[in-house]
C-alpha cells in the first residue's frame, strides 16, 4: 500500500489517499468469498480503478468445514495506476475463520491489515486449522494491524428482526464483511445492492437480509473506534472506451464467437469437462443463437475427433482441455496435422504430472505441445499473456488455422483462466474479417495441391459435386492426396508440413517490447507471467536500470524479430512456471544461454521475485 | 447441370486399387454396398464414409464418395462432429470388431445412445486382421492366436447385445456371403432415421478362416442360421421344421410336428418392438444351442441427436433472436471511460 497523501475527509476520521491496494478475502468454501471478491471488483471498476483479480479455489468442492483444505480465497489489486497483476502480497487479509488465517498469513508483508471474524476462532476451529493457541490473542500476529470483528454475531444481531434461521443469517456474513471493506475504502454500496436485488429477486427476504448485512457492516465501520482512518484510491487514467471485466476463459469464449462472426464459419466446440478449462464450455454452450454448437463428448478423444469431423465438414472445430486431457488428444492432433484441417486446440494448463494440483497454474505443457506427438508433427502454438489477450489470441488462432489449413494450439493456464481484468470492448466492425475460401472448382483439383504462398491445401466441403476424394492418416501423395507409400514423397510431405508452419511467422505481429530493443537485460516470458514481468520491468526501469521486457505470443513459430532482439541484450532472464521449457527451446534455436527464474509451486510469479532476480543478475557483472 | 441420370455401381466405385487379401470377405461387402448405394437416390458427393483402423478401415478409399480414414476406434466421434454440423449428408461408418469393440468401445456405445443419424457397418471377423492375427473382443474363449498360444481367457462380447445395451434404435446382423440379404440390411440401415448398426460376419481367410463356415456351408447353414422376418414365426432348418418357442422368458428350440408343436406356438418376430427385454432376449439367442439370428433385430424411431441439436439451435435463436456480436461483447457489467 503506497501512501501518497493524507487529507481529512470524514469529520472525525482522516482519509488517506493511497495508490494501490491488494486485498485478499479468505474463508471456508461455503463462506461466499468469491462473491465478496467479485462484488468488490465490480464496485472498484465503477469508481474507475484499474485492477486485476485472482480467485483461488480449493480442489475439493466441499472440503470439511473449517479445514485448511476447504479454504477459498479471492485476491484483487486496485489502483489509480496501471495494474498488471492481482498483486504480490496482500495489504489486507479478510479471514472468516482460523483456517483461512493459517493458509494465508505467510503471504502477508509486515504491517498488513488483518480483519478476522473472531467469532469463528473457537477451540474446535483453531484445532482444525492446526493452531496451538488462539493467534488473535497470543501475540502470534504481532507486527500486523489486527482487527477482530465479531462478524457472525454482529450479522445475526443486524438480522434479529427477520424470520430467517440462524443458518440463513450466517450466510449473509460475507456481505457484512464486504460492507465494512466498502467503508474502509470509501466505496459506494449501490452496485452491490443492485446485484443482490437481481441475484435474489425470487427470494426477497434473502435479498433484503443481505442488503441489511451490507449496510450493517458499513455502519459498523463508521461507529466503531477500532479503525483510525479510511483509505481512498483515486480513479486511474484509463484510455477512453467501454470496459467490462473478463477472465481469460470468458475472453477465450468471446474470441471464438467473434472469430465465427468474422469468418462466417460456425463454431463447433467438442470437449470433455476438466478444470480449469470447463468454463469455456459453459460460456459457449449459452451462445446457441450465435450458431455455436457445443458437444460434451464422452472423453477428450471424442472431443477433438468430433471437432476434426466438424472442420472436415466446413465448420471451425475447437476443443479445449487441460494437460491430462491434452495427453489423450495427442494421437488425434497428429491426425489433424496429417489431414491439414483448421482446428483450435486449447490447453488451459494446470500443475501436473497426472492430476497434480488441478486448480493451480503451471506452464509445464509447453514441450508437450511442441514435441509430445508421434512422428514429425509440427503445430503452431500461441500463448496469451493476459486475460483480455485471450480474446485476441483466439481470433488470431482462427485466422491462422483457416489461412494455413492447420490445427493450432493455444496455451492458457489456470491463472489466466480465472483471473480477471478490465477489458476495453472492441467494436466488431473494427476487427478485420477472416477470409475463408472453400474449393468448388474441379478444374486442376488436387486434395493436397497447395497455395504457393501459404502452402495451404484446399478446403473442400463434403457435398461439393465432382470433388469427391478420400483422405486419412496414411501418408498422402503430395498432390492428389491419395495414399502413397513412396519414400521420397513422405520426405517431401514431412518437409512441406514443417515449412508451412514456419511460414506462419510471416503473418505474426512483431514483438511488443517494454523499453529499448537493446540493453543490459531482457526479461522474456510467455503466458501468464506477462503481467508480473511488465510490472517488474517498469519498476526496474524507474530505478534507472537498462532493462526491457517482452512476452512471446507465439512459441511456434517464433515471431521473426526474436533473434535480433535477443542479440541486443547482454543477459536474458526467462521467468517461467516450469523447470525452464522456453529457456531450453531458445538454447536449441538460437544457442542462447539465458538465466531461468523457475517457480513450480502452483502459484504465479510475484513481481518482487522477478525484480530481485533481475537485480541480482545485473549486479553479477 | 446434367439431367438426372440413374446412378449405377460404377458411380460409387473409386479409381483406387483394392488391396484386401484374395478371398477376403470385405470384397463381398464392398460390392454389396456399391450396388446398394445407387438405389438410395443420394448422389455420391452427398455421401461420406468414415472408417477406423484395420483391414476394414481401407473401405472408404474404394468408394467414389467423400471418404475419411480416421484413427483407431474413433470413427464415430469424427462422424458425430460432421453429422451435427452437416445433417443433410449421408454419413457412414465402417469399422472392425477390434476397432469398435475394443479401442473404440466408448465411442461406439455413445454414438448409439445419442442416436446420431449415422450408419455403422461393423465387419466382424473375430480376429485382428491388420495386425496379423491376435484375438479380438469377439473371439471365442480359448481361442489360440499369436498372442494367445495357450488359448484366450476373455469372454467375448456379443456386439449386438452391446449395441442394444447402449440403446441402439436399429440393430441388424448379416453375413458377408449372403449378398442378397446383406444388401437388404444395408438398405434398411440407410432408410432408418437414427443410428443404425449392422454387424456383418466377415471371413478373414488369412487369420480366422472358417470362423463362420457352418453358417455359410450349404449343408449346415439351414440349421445354424435363423433368418428373421418381421411378423413371421421363427422357423429354420433344411425342411423348415424347427422353430423357437418361448417358455416364460426362456427360448427353446422345438420341432414342428413333435409333441403337438405347431407353427402357431412359435415366437413371432417383431422387429419394431420397443421392448428392450424382447430385443435383448433375441440377441442372446446364440449357438451352440440355437441358430444365429440374422436380419433386423430391432428398429424403432426416436429423435436423432443431430435433429435435436438443430432444433435446439433454431428454437433458441427464434426465442432470443439471432445473436449480435457487439451485444454479446458488451454483455455483463460495463463502465465507460471518457
Ligand atoms: C492407437 C492404435 N493402436 C493400435 C493400432 C494397431 N492396430 C491397427 S488395426 C488393429 C486391430 C484391428 O482389428 P479389427 O478392428 O478387428 O480390424 P480387421 O483388421 O480385423 O479388419 C490394431 C490393434 C493402431 N493402428 N492404432
Ligand atoms: S487379413 Fe483377413 S481381414 Fe485383412 S484383408 Fe486379409 S483376409 Fe481380409
GROMACS .gro file of N, CA and C in nm, chain B residues 113-183:
model
  213
  734UNK      N    1  -2.616  -4.446  -2.813
  734UNK     CA    2  -2.707  -4.392  -2.711
  734UNK      C    3  -2.758  -4.255  -2.752
  735UNK      N    4  -2.674  -4.179  -2.821
  735UNK     CA    5  -2.719  -4.046  -2.864
  735UNK      C    6  -2.811  -4.055  -2.985
  736UNK      N    7  -2.804  -4.167  -3.052
  736UNK     CA    8  -2.884  -4.186  -3.174
  736UNK      C    9  -2.851  -4.083  -3.282
  737UNK      N   10  -2.721  -4.068  -3.304
  737UNK     CA   11  -2.676  -3.983  -3.415
  737UNK      C   12  -2.713  -4.054  -3.545
  738UNK      N   13  -2.760  -3.980  -3.641
  738UNK     CA   14  -2.808  -4.042  -3.765
  738UNK      C   15  -2.690  -4.085  -3.855
  739UNK      N   16  -2.623  -4.191  -3.815
  739UNK     CA   17  -2.512  -4.246  -3.894
  739UNK      C   18  -2.534  -4.396  -3.909
  740UNK      N   19  -2.480  -4.450  -4.016
  740UNK     CA   20  -2.495  -4.593  -4.044
  740UNK      C   21  -2.364  -4.663  -4.015
  741UNK      N   22  -2.366  -4.758  -3.924
  741UNK     CA   23  -2.242  -4.824  -3.883
  741UNK      C   24  -2.239  -4.967  -3.936
  742UNK      N   25  -2.140  -4.996  -4.019
  742UNK     CA   26  -2.122  -5.132  -4.069
  742UNK      C   27  -2.001  -5.190  -3.998
  743UNK      N   28  -2.024  -5.287  -3.913
  743UNK     CA   29  -1.912  -5.347  -3.841
  743UNK      C   30  -1.877  -5.481  -3.902
  744UNK      N   31  -1.756  -5.489  -3.956
  744UNK     CA   32  -1.709  -5.614  -4.016
  744UNK      C   33  -1.650  -5.700  -3.905
  745UNK      N   34  -1.724  -5.803  -3.867
  745UNK     CA   35  -1.680  -5.886  -3.754
  745UNK      C   36  -1.614  -6.014  -3.806
  746UNK      N   37  -1.480  -6.013  -3.802
  746UNK     CA   38  -1.410  -6.136  -3.841
  746UNK      C   39  -1.353  -6.209  -3.720
  747UNK      N   40  -1.389  -6.160  -3.604
  747UNK     CA   41  -1.349  -6.222  -3.478
  747UNK      C   42  -1.197  -6.239  -3.465
  748UNK      N   43  -1.123  -6.145  -3.523
  748UNK     CA   44  -0.977  -6.151  -3.516
  748UNK      C   45  -0.923  -6.013  -3.550
  749UNK      N   46  -0.800  -5.986  -3.510
  749UNK     CA   47  -0.732  -5.866  -3.558
  749UNK      C   48  -0.662  -5.902  -3.688
  750UNK      N   49  -0.710  -5.850  -3.798
  750UNK     CA   50  -0.652  -5.881  -3.927
  750UNK      C   51  -0.527  -5.802  -3.954
  751UNK      N   52  -0.542  -5.670  -3.951
  751UNK     CA   53  -0.431  -5.583  -3.996
  751UNK      C   54  -0.304  -5.601  -3.913
  752UNK      N   55  -0.321  -5.635  -3.785
  752UNK     CA   56  -0.200  -5.653  -3.701
  752UNK      C   57  -0.157  -5.800  -3.701
  753UNK      N   58  -0.214  -5.875  -3.790
  753UNK     CA   59  -0.169  -6.011  -3.821
  753UNK      C   60  -0.203  -6.114  -3.716
  754UNK      N   61  -0.330  -6.116  -3.680
  754UNK     CA   62  -0.379  -6.236  -3.616
  754UNK      C   63  -0.376  -6.248  -3.466
  755UNK      N   64  -0.402  -6.140  -3.393
  755UNK     CA   65  -0.427  -6.155  -3.249
  755UNK      C   66  -0.578  -6.174  -3.226
  756UNK      N   67  -0.613  -6.229  -3.110
  756UNK     CA   68  -0.757  -6.246  -3.082
  756UNK      C   69  -0.822  -6.110  -3.061
  757UNK      N   70  -0.951  -6.105  -3.082
  757UNK     CA   71  -1.025  -5.978  -3.070
  757UNK      C   72  -1.130  -5.992  -2.960
  758UNK      N   73  -1.200  -5.882  -2.929
  758UNK     CA   74  -1.302  -5.891  -2.824
  758UNK      C   75  -1.421  -5.979  -2.864
  759UNK      N   76  -1.427  -6.021  -2.989
  759UNK     CA   77  -1.537  -6.110  -3.027
  759UNK      C   78  -1.488  -6.253  -3.049
  760UNK      N   79  -1.358  -6.276  -3.029
  760UNK     CA   80  -1.306  -6.413  -3.044
  760UNK      C   81  -1.363  -6.501  -2.933
  761UNK      N   82  -1.386  -6.626  -2.966
  761UNK     CA   83  -1.439  -6.718  -2.866
  761UNK      C   84  -1.333  -6.747  -2.759
  762UNK      N   85  -1.380  -6.774  -2.636
  762UNK     CA   86  -1.287  -6.803  -2.527
  762UNK      C   87  -1.207  -6.928  -2.561
  763UNK      N   88  -1.081  -6.924  -2.525
  763UNK     CA   89  -0.995  -7.039  -2.552
  763UNK      C   90  -0.928  -7.034  -2.688
  764UNK      N   91  -0.955  -6.928  -2.763
  764UNK     CA   92  -0.901  -6.921  -2.899
  764UNK      C   93  -0.749  -6.911  -2.896
  765UNK      N   94  -0.688  -6.993  -2.978
  765UNK     CA   95  -0.542  -6.989  -2.990
  765UNK      C   96  -0.504  -6.897  -3.104
  766UNK      N   97  -0.433  -6.792  -3.071
  766UNK     CA   98  -0.387  -6.698  -3.173
  766UNK      C   99  -0.242  -6.667  -3.144
  767UNK      N  100  -0.182  -6.579  -3.221
  767UNK     CA  101  -0.041  -6.547  -3.199
  767UNK      C  102  -0.017  -6.484  -3.063
  768UNK      N  103  -0.118  -6.415  -3.011
  768UNK     CA  104  -0.099  -6.354  -2.879
  768UNK      C  105  -0.156  -6.441  -2.767
  769UNK      N  106  -0.222  -6.548  -2.804
  769UNK     CA  107  -0.278  -6.638  -2.702
  769UNK      C  108  -0.245  -6.782  -2.740
  770UNK      N  109  -0.116  -6.816  -2.736
  770UNK     CA  110  -0.079  -6.952  -2.780
  770UNK      C  111  -0.141  -7.060  -2.692
  771UNK      N  112  -0.177  -7.026  -2.567
  771UNK     CA  113  -0.238  -7.126  -2.480
  771UNK      C  114  -0.389  -7.106  -2.470
  772UNK      N  115  -0.441  -7.026  -2.558
  772UNK     CA  116  -0.585  -7.003  -2.556
  772UNK      C  117  -0.620  -6.874  -2.486
  773UNK      N  118  -0.716  -6.800  -2.539
  773UNK     CA  119  -0.753  -6.672  -2.478
  773UNK      C  120  -0.840  -6.696  -2.356
  774UNK      N  121  -0.833  -6.606  -2.262
  774UNK     CA  122  -0.909  -6.619  -2.137
  774UNK      C  123  -1.038  -6.538  -2.139
  775UNK      N  124  -1.044  -6.441  -2.230
  775UNK     CA  125  -1.154  -6.344  -2.225
  775UNK      C  126  -1.288  -6.404  -2.270
  776UNK      N  127  -1.390  -6.360  -2.204
  776UNK     CA  128  -1.525  -6.385  -2.255
  776UNK      C  129  -1.549  -6.290  -2.371
  777UNK      N  130  -1.604  -6.337  -2.480
  777UNK     CA  131  -1.627  -6.247  -2.593
  777UNK      C  132  -1.745  -6.155  -2.570
  778UNK      N  133  -1.742  -6.043  -2.638
  778UNK     CA  134  -1.858  -5.953  -2.649
  778UNK      C  135  -1.951  -6.009  -2.756
  779UNK      N  136  -2.078  -5.989  -2.733
  779UNK     CA  137  -2.174  -6.010  -2.841
  779UNK      C  138  -2.212  -5.869  -2.888
  780UNK      N  139  -2.161  -5.825  -3.001
  780UNK     CA  140  -2.176  -5.684  -3.042
  780UNK      C  141  -2.322  -5.638  -3.048
  781UNK      N  142  -2.408  -5.730  -3.086
  781UNK     CA  143  -2.549  -5.693  -3.095
  781UNK      C  144  -2.606  -5.662  -2.957
  782UNK      N  145  -2.568  -5.742  -2.859
  782UNK     CA  146  -2.613  -5.714  -2.722
  782UNK      C  147  -2.553  -5.584  -2.670
  783UNK      N  148  -2.426  -5.560  -2.704
  783UNK     CA  149  -2.363  -5.436  -2.661
  783UNK      C  150  -2.440  -5.317  -2.719
  784UNK      N  151  -2.472  -5.328  -2.847
  784UNK     CA  152  -2.543  -5.218  -2.915
  784UNK      C  153  -2.681  -5.197  -2.852
  785UNK      N  154  -2.748  -5.305  -2.825
  785UNK     CA  155  -2.881  -5.291  -2.764
  785UNK      C  156  -2.869  -5.234  -2.624
  786UNK      N  157  -2.768  -5.279  -2.551
  786UNK     CA  158  -2.746  -5.226  -2.416
  786UNK      C  159  -2.723  -5.076  -2.420
  787UNK      N  160  -2.663  -5.029  -2.528
  787UNK     CA  161  -2.637  -4.886  -2.540
  787UNK      C  162  -2.759  -4.809  -2.589
  788UNK      N  163  -2.867  -4.883  -2.617
  788UNK     CA  164  -2.990  -4.815  -2.658
  788UNK      C  165  -3.002  -4.794  -2.808
  789UNK      N  166  -2.934  -4.876  -2.886
  789UNK     CA  167  -2.938  -4.859  -3.032
  789UNK      C  168  -3.082  -4.869  -3.084
  790UNK      N  169  -3.116  -4.782  -3.177
  790UNK     CA  170  -3.251  -4.783  -3.232
  790UNK      C  171  -3.265  -4.877  -3.351
  791UNK      N  172  -3.152  -4.909  -3.414
  791UNK     CA  173  -3.158  -5.004  -3.526
  791UNK      C  174  -3.042  -5.100  -3.513
  792UNK      N  175  -3.074  -5.228  -3.505
  792UNK     CA  176  -2.971  -5.330  -3.491
  792UNK      C  177  -3.001  -5.444  -3.587
  793UNK      N  178  -2.901  -5.478  -3.668
  793UNK     CA  179  -2.922  -5.589  -3.761
  793UNK      C  180  -2.796  -5.672  -3.769
  794UNK      N  181  -2.811  -5.794  -3.821
  794UNK     CA  182  -2.694  -5.881  -3.839
  794UNK      C  183  -2.703  -5.940  -3.979
  795UNK      N  184  -2.586  -5.954  -4.041
  795UNK     CA  185  -2.582  -6.010  -4.175
  795UNK      C  186  -2.454  -6.090  -4.192
  796UNK      N  187  -2.445  -6.160  -4.303
  796UNK     CA  188  -2.328  -6.243  -4.331
  796UNK      C  189  -2.272  -6.202  -4.467
  797UNK      N  190  -2.139  -6.188  -4.475
  797UNK     CA  191  -2.078  -6.134  -4.598
  797UNK      C  192  -2.125  -6.204  -4.725
  798UNK      N  193  -2.132  -6.337  -4.721
  798UNK     CA  194  -2.161  -6.409  -4.847
  798UNK      C  195  -2.310  -6.418  -4.879
  799UNK      N  196  -2.394  -6.386  -4.784
  799UNK     CA  197  -2.538  -6.385  -4.813
  799UNK      C  198  -2.570  -6.249  -4.875
  800UNK      N  199  -2.528  -6.232  -5.000
  800UNK     CA  200  -2.523  -6.098  -5.058
  800UNK      C  201  -2.661  -6.032  -5.068
  801UNK      N  202  -2.759  -6.110  -5.109
  801UNK     CA  203  -2.892  -6.051  -5.126
  801UNK      C  204  -2.945  -6.000  -4.991
  802UNK      N  205  -2.929  -6.084  -4.890
  802UNK     CA  206  -2.976  -6.047  -4.757
  802UNK      C  207  -2.895  -5.927  -4.704
  803UNK      N  208  -2.765  -5.932  -4.727
  803UNK     CA  209  -2.678  -5.823  -4.682
  803UNK      C  210  -2.722  -5.691  -4.746
  804UNK      N  211  -2.750  -5.697  -4.874
  804UNK     CA  212  -2.794  -5.578  -4.946
  804UNK      C  213  -2.922  -5.522  -4.883
   0.00000   0.00000   0.00000
